[in-house]
PDB file of C-alpha atoms in Angstrom:
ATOM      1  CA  UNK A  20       0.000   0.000   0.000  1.00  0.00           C
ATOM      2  CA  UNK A  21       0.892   3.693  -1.183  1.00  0.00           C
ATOM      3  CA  UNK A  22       1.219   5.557   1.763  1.00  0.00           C
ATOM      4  CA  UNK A  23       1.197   9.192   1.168  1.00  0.00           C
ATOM      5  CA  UNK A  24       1.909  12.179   3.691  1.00  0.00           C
ATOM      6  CA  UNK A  25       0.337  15.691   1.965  1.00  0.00           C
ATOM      7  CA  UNK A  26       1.264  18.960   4.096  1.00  0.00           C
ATOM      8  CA  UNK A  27      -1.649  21.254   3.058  1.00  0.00           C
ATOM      9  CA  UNK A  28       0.202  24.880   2.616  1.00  0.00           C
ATOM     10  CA  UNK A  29      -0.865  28.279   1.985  1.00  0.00           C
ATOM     11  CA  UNK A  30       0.604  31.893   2.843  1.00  0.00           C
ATOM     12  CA  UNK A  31      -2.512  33.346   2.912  1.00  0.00           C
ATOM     13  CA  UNK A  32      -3.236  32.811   6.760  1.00  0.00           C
ATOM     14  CA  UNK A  33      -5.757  35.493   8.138  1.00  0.00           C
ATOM     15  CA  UNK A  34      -4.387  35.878  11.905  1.00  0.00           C
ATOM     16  CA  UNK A  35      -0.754  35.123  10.129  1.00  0.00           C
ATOM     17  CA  UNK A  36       0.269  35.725   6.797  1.00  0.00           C
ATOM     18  CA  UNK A  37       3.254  34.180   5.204  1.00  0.00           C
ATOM     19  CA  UNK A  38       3.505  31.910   8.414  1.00  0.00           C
ATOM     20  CA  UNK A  39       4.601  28.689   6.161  1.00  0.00           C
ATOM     21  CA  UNK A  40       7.685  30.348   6.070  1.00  0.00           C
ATOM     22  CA  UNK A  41       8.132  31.966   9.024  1.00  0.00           C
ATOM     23  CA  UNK A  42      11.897  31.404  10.359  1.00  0.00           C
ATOM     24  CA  UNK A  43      12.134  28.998  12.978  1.00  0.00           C
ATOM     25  CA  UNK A  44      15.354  27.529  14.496  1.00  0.00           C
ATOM     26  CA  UNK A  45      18.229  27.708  11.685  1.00  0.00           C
ATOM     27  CA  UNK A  46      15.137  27.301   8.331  1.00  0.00           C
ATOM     28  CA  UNK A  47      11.836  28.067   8.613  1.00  0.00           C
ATOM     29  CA  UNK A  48       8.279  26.527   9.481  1.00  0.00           C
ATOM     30  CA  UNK A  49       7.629  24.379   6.582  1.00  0.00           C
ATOM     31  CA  UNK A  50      11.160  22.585   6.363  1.00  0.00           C
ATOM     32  CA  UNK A  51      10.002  21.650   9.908  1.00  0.00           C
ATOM     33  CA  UNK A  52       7.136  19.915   8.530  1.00  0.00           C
ATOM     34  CA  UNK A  53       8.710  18.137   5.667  1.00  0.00           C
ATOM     35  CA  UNK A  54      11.469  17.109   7.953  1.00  0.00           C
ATOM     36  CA  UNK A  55       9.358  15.577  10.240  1.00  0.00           C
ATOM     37  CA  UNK A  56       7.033  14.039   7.635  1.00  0.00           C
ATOM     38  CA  UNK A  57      10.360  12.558   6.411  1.00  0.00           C
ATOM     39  CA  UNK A  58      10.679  11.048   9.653  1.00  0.00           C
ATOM     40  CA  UNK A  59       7.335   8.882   9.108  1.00  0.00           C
ATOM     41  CA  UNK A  60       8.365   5.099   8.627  1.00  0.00           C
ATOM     42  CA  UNK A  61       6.597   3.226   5.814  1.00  0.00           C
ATOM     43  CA  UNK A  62       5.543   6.250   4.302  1.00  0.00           C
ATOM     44  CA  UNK A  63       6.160   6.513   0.642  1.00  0.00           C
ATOM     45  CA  UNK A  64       6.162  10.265  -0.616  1.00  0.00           C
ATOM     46  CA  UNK A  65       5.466  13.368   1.273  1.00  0.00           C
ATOM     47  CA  UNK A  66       4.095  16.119  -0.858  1.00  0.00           C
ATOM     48  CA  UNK A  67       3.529  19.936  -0.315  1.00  0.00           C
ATOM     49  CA  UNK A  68       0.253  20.936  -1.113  1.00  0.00           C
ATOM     50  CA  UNK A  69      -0.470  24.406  -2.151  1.00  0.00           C
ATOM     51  CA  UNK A  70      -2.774  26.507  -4.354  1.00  0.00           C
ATOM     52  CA  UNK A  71      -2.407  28.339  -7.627  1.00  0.00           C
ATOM     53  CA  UNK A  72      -2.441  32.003  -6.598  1.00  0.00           C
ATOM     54  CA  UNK A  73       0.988  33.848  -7.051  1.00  0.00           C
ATOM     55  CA  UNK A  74       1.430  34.273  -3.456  1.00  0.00           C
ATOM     56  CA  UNK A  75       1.745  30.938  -3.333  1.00  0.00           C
ATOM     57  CA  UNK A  76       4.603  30.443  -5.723  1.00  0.00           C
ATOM     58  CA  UNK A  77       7.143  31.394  -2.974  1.00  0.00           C
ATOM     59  CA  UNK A  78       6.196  27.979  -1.652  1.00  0.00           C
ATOM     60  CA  UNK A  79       6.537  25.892  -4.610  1.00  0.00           C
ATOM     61  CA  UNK A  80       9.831  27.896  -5.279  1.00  0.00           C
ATOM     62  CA  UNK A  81      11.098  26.798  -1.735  1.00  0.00           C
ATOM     63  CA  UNK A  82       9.635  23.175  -2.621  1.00  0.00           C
ATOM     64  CA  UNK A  83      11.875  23.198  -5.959  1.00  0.00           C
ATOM     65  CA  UNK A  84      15.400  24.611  -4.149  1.00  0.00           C
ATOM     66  CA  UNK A  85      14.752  21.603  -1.739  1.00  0.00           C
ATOM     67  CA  UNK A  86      13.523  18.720  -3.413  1.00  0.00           C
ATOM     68  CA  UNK A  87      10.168  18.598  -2.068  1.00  0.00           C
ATOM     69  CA  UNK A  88       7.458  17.430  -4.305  1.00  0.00           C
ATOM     70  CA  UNK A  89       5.231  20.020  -4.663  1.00  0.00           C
ATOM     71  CA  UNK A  90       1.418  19.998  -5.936  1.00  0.00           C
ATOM     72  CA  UNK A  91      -0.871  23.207  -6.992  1.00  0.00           C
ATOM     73  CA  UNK A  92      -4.499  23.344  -6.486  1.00  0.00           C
ATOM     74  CA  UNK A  93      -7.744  25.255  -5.416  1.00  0.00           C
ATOM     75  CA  UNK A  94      -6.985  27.739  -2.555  1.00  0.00           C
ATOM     76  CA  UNK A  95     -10.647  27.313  -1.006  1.00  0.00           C
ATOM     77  CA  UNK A  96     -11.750  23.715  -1.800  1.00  0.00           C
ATOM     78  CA  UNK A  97      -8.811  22.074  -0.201  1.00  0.00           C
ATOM     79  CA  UNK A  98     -10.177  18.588  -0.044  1.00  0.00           C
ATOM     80  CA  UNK A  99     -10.238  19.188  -3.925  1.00  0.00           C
ATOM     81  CA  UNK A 100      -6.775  19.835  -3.720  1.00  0.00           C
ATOM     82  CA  UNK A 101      -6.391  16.846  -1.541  1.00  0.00           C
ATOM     83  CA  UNK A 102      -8.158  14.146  -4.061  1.00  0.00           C
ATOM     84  CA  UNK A 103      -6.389  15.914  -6.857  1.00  0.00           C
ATOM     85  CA  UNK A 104      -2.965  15.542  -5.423  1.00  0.00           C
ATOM     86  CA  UNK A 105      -3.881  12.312  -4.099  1.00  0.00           C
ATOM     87  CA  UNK A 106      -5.079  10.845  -7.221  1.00  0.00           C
ATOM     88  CA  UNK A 107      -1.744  12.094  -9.215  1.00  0.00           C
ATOM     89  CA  UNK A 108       0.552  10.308  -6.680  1.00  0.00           C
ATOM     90  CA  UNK A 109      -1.632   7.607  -6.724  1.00  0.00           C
ATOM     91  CA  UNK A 110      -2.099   7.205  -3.111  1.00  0.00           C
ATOM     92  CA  UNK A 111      -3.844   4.224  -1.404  1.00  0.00           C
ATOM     93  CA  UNK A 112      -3.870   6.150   2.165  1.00  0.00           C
ATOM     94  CA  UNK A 113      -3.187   9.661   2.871  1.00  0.00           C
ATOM     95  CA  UNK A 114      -1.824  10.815   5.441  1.00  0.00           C
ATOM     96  CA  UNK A 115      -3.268  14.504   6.152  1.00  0.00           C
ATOM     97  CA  UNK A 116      -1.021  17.291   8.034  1.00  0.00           C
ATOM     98  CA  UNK A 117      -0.921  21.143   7.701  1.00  0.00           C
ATOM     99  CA  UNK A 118       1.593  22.810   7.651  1.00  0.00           C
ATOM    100  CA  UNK A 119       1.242  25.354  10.465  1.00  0.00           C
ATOM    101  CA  UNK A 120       2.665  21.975  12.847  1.00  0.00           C
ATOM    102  CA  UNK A 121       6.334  22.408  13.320  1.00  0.00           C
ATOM    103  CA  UNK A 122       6.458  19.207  15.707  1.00  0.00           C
ATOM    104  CA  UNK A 123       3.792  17.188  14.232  1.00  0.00           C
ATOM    105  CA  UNK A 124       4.553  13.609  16.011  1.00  0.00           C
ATOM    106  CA  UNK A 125       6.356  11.245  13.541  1.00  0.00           C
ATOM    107  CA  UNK A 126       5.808   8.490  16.306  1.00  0.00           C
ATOM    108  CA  UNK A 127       2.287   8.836  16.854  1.00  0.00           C
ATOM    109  CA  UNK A 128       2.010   9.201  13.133  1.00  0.00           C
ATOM    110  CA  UNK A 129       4.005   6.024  12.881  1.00  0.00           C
ATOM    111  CA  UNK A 130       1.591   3.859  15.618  1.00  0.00           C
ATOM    112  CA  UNK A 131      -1.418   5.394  13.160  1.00  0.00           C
ATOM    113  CA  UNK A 132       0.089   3.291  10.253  1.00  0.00           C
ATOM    114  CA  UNK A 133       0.715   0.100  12.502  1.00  0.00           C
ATOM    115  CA  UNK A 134      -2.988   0.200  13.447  1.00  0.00           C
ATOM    116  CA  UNK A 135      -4.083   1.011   9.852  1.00  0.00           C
ATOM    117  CA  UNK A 136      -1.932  -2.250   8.932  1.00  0.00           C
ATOM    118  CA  UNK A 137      -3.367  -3.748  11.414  1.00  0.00           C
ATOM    119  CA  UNK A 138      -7.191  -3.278  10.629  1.00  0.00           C
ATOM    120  CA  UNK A 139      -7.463  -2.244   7.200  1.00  0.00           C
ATOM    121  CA  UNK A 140     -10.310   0.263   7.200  1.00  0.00           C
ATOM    122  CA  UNK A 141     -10.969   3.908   5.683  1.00  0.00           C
ATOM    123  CA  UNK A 142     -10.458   6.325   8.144  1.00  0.00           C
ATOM    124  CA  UNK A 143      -8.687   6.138  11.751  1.00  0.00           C
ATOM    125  CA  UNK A 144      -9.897   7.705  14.720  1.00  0.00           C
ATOM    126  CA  UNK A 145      -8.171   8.621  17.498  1.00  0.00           C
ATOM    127  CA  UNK A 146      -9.165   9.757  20.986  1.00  0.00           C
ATOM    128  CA  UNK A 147      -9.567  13.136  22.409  1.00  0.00           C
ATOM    129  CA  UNK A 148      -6.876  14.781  24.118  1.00  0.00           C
ATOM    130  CA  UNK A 149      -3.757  15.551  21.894  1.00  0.00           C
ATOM    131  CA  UNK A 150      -1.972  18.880  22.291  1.00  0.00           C
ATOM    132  CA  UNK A 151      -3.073  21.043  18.953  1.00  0.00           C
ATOM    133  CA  UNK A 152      -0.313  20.821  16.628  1.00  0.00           C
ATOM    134  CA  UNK A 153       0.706  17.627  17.136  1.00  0.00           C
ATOM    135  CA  UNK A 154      -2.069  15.229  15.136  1.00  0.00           C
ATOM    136  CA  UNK A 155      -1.510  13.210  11.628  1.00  0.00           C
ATOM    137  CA  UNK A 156      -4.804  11.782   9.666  1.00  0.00           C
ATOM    138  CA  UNK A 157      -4.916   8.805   7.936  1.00  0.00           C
ATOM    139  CA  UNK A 158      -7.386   8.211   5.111  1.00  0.00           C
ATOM    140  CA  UNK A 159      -7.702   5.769   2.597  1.00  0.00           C
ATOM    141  CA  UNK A 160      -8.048   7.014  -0.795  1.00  0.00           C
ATOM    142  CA  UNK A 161     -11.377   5.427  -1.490  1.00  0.00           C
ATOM    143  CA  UNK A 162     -12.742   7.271   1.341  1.00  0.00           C
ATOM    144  CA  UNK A 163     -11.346  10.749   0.103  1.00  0.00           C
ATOM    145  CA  UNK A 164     -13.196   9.873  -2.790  1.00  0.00           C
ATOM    146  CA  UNK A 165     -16.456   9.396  -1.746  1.00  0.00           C
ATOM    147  CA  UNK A 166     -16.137  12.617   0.851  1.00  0.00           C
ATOM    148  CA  UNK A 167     -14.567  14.585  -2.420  1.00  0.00           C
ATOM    149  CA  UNK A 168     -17.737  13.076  -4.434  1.00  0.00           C
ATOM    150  CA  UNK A 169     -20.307  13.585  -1.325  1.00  0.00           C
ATOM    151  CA  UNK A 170     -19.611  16.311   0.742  1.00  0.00           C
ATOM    152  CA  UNK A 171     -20.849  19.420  -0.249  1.00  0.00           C
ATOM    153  CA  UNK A 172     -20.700  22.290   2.353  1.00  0.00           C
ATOM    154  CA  UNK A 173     -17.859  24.480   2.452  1.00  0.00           C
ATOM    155  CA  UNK A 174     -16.152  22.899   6.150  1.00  0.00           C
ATOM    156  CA  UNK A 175     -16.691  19.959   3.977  1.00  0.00           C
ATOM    157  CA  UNK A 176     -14.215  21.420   1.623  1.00  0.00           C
ATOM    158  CA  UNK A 177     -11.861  23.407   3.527  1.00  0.00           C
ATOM    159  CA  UNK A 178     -11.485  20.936   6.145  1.00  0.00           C
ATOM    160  CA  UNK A 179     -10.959  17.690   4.207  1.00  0.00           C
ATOM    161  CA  UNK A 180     -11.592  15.056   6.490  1.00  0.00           C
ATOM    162  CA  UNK A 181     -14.735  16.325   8.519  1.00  0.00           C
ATOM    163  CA  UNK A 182     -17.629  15.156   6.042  1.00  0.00           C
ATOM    164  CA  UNK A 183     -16.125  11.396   7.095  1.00  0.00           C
ATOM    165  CA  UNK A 184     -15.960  12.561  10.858  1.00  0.00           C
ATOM    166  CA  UNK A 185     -19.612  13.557  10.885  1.00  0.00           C
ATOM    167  CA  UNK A 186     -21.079  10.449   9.289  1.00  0.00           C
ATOM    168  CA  UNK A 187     -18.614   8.279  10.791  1.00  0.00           C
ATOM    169  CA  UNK A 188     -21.105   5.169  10.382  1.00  0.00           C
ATOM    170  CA  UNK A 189     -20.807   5.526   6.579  1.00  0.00           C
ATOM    171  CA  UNK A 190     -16.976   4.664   6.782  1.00  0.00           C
ATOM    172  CA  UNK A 191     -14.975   1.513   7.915  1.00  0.00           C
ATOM    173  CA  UNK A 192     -12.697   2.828  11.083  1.00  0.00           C
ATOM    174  CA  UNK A 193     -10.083   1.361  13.724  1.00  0.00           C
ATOM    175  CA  UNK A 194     -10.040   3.569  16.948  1.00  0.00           C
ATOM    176  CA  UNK A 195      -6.442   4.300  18.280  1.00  0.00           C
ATOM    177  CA  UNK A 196      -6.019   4.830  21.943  1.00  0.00           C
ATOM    178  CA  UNK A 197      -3.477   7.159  22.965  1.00  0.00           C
ATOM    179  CA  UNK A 198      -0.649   7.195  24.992  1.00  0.00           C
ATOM    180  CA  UNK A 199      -0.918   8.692  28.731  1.00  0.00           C
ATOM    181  CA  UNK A 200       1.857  11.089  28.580  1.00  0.00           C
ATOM    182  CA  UNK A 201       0.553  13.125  25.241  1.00  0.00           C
ATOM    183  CA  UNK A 202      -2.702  13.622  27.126  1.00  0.00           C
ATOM    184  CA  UNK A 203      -2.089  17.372  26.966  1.00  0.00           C
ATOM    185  CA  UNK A 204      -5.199  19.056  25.551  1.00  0.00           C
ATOM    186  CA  UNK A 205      -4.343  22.535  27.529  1.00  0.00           C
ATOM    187  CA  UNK A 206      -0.897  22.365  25.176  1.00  0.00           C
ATOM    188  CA  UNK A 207      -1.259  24.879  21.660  1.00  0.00           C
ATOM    189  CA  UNK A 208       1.655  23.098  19.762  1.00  0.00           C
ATOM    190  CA  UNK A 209       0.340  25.191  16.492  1.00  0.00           C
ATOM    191  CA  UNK A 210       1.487  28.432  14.743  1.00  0.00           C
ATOM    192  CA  UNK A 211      -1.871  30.347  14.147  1.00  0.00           C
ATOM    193  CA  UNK A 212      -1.106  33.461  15.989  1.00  0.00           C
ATOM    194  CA  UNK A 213       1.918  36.212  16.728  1.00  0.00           C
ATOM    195  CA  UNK A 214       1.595  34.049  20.280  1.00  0.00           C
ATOM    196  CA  UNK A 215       1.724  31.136  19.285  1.00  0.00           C
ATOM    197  CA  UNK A 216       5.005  31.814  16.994  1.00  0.00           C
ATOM    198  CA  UNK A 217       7.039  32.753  20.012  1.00  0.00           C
ATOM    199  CA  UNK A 218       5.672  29.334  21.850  1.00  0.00           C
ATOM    200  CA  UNK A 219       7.124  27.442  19.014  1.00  0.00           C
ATOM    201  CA  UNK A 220      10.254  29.728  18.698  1.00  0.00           C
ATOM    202  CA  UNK A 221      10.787  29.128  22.208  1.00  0.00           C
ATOM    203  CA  UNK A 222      10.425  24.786  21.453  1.00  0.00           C
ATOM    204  CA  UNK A 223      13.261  25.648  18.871  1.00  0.00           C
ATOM    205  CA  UNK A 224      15.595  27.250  21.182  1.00  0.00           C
ATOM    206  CA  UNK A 225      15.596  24.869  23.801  1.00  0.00           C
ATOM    207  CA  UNK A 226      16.288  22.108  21.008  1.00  0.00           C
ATOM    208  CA  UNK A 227      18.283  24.377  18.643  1.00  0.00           C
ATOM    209  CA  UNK A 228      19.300  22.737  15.347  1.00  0.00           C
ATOM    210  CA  UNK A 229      17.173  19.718  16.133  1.00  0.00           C
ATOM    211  CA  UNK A 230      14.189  19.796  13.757  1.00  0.00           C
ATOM    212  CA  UNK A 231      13.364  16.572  14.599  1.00  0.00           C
ATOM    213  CA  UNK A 232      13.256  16.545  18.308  1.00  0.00           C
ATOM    214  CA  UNK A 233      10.468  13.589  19.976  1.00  0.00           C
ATOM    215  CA  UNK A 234       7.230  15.276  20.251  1.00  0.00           C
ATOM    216  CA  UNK A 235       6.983  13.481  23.630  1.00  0.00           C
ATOM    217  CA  UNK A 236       9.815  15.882  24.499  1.00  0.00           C
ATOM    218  CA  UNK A 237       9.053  19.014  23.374  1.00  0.00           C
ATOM    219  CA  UNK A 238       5.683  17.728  25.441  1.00  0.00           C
ATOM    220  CA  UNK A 239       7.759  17.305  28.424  1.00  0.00           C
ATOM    221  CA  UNK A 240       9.610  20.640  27.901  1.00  0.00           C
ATOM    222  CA  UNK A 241       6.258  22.867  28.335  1.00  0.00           C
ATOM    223  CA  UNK A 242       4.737  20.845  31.048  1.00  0.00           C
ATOM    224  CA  UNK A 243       7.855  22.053  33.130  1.00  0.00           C
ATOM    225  CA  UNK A 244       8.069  25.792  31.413  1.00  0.00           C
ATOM    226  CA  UNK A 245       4.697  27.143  32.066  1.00  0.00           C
ATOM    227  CA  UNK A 246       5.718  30.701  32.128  1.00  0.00           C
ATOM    228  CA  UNK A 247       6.122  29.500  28.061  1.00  0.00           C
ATOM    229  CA  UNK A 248       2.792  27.632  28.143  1.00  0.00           C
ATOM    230  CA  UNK A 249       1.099  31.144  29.051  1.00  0.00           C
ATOM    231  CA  UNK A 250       1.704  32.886  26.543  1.00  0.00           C
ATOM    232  CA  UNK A 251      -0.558  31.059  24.338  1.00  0.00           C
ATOM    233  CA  UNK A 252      -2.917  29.946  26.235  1.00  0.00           C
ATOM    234  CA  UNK A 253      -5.225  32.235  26.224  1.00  0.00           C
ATOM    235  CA  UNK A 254      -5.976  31.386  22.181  1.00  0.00           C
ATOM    236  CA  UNK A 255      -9.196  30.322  20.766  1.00  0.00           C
ATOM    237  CA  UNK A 256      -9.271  27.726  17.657  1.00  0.00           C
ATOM    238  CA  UNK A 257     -11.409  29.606  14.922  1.00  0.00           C
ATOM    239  CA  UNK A 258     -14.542  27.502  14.461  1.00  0.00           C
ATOM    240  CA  UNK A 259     -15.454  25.238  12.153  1.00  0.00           C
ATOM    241  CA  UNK A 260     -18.751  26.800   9.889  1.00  0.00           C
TER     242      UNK A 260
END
């Protein structure tokens, strides 16, 4: 099986433009990403996702100087994007992650594929409680399809996944439990805000020139810093419409 990591991308950020590349550490954001996509065993390509508006061509110039496949799309109707890309890499199971995760967790994206393996089925759900920033989805390409072909509403589009999420009992699924210690839903491991940028510059400094430090220990390294953990704690995830 085809596993396939796309890194949705976009500069275009309302509460933070150009964040994608943002500098963090000795690169930037997205090199974070891709490195840590890298990281993901079994997985077979990892591709940039972006959309066709000029702004966006710094990204697929940045993509080009560091060979990083990179894929152009619709800006708005990003699961189109998705099942476009998707479909051209001919992916059996994607594996969804934006790109505003610097940390996203290789291992717990790793575990995700061993329980995929494990019980073959179209999406994988796992339970509540992960620090933001830190998550991987895994869907199988015949379910993209049918939510691509199905869902209709625009957090259908912009959100990829969520048509699958709200009629669960339409689509095969194998539950993953997590582990104890990333039970850290107060954590905002994300870059969505000025705030959350120095959080995330703060992760880097404390592992400088380690893109690909353990999740589980940039975990540990806010649970004992919370004059850090303040400073972004206060943010609000923009609904979902």
């Amino acid at each position: 099986m085809n596993y396939t990591v796309i890194i949705q991308a976009r500069m275009g950020s309302t509460r933070l433009p150009g964040k994608v590349l943002m500098p963090l550490g000795d690169t930037n954001i997205l090199d974070y990403v891709v490195s840590r996509c890298r990281r993901i065993q079994k997985v077979d390509q990892v591709i940039v996702a972006t959309s066709i508006l000029n702004q966006d061509n710094e990204i697929e110039k940045w993509c080009a100087l560091n060979n990083v496949s990179c894929f152009r799309g619709s800006e708005e109707d990003v699961l189109a994007r998705y099942y476009e890309c998707a479909k051209k890499y001919q992916a059996d199971y994607i594996l969804r992650v934006t790109s505003d995760c610097p940390f996203v967790d290789y291992d717990l994206a790793d575990m995700m594929i061993e329980a995929m393996i494990a019980n073959p089925s179209e999406i994988l759900l796992y339970e509540e409680g992960l620090p933001r920033g830190l998550a991987v989805e895994i869907i199988s390409f015949a379910a993209l399809e049918k939510v691509y072909t199905i869902g209709k509403e625009s957090r259908h589009r912009e959100h990829v996944t969520y048509y699958a999420y709200e009629n669960i009992k339409s689509f095969t699924h194998v539950s993953f439990k997590l582990s104890q210690h990333l039970k850290q839903p107060q954590l905002r491991i994300t870059l969505d805000t000025p705030e959350d940028y120095l959080v995330c510059q703060a992760i880097a400094k404390e592992f400088v020139n380690n893109k690909i430090v353990s999740s589980s220990e940039v975990v540990e390294f806010l649970l004992r810093s919370p004059e850090i953990t303040r400073i972004n704690a206060h943010i609000e995830q923009k609904s979902v419409i």
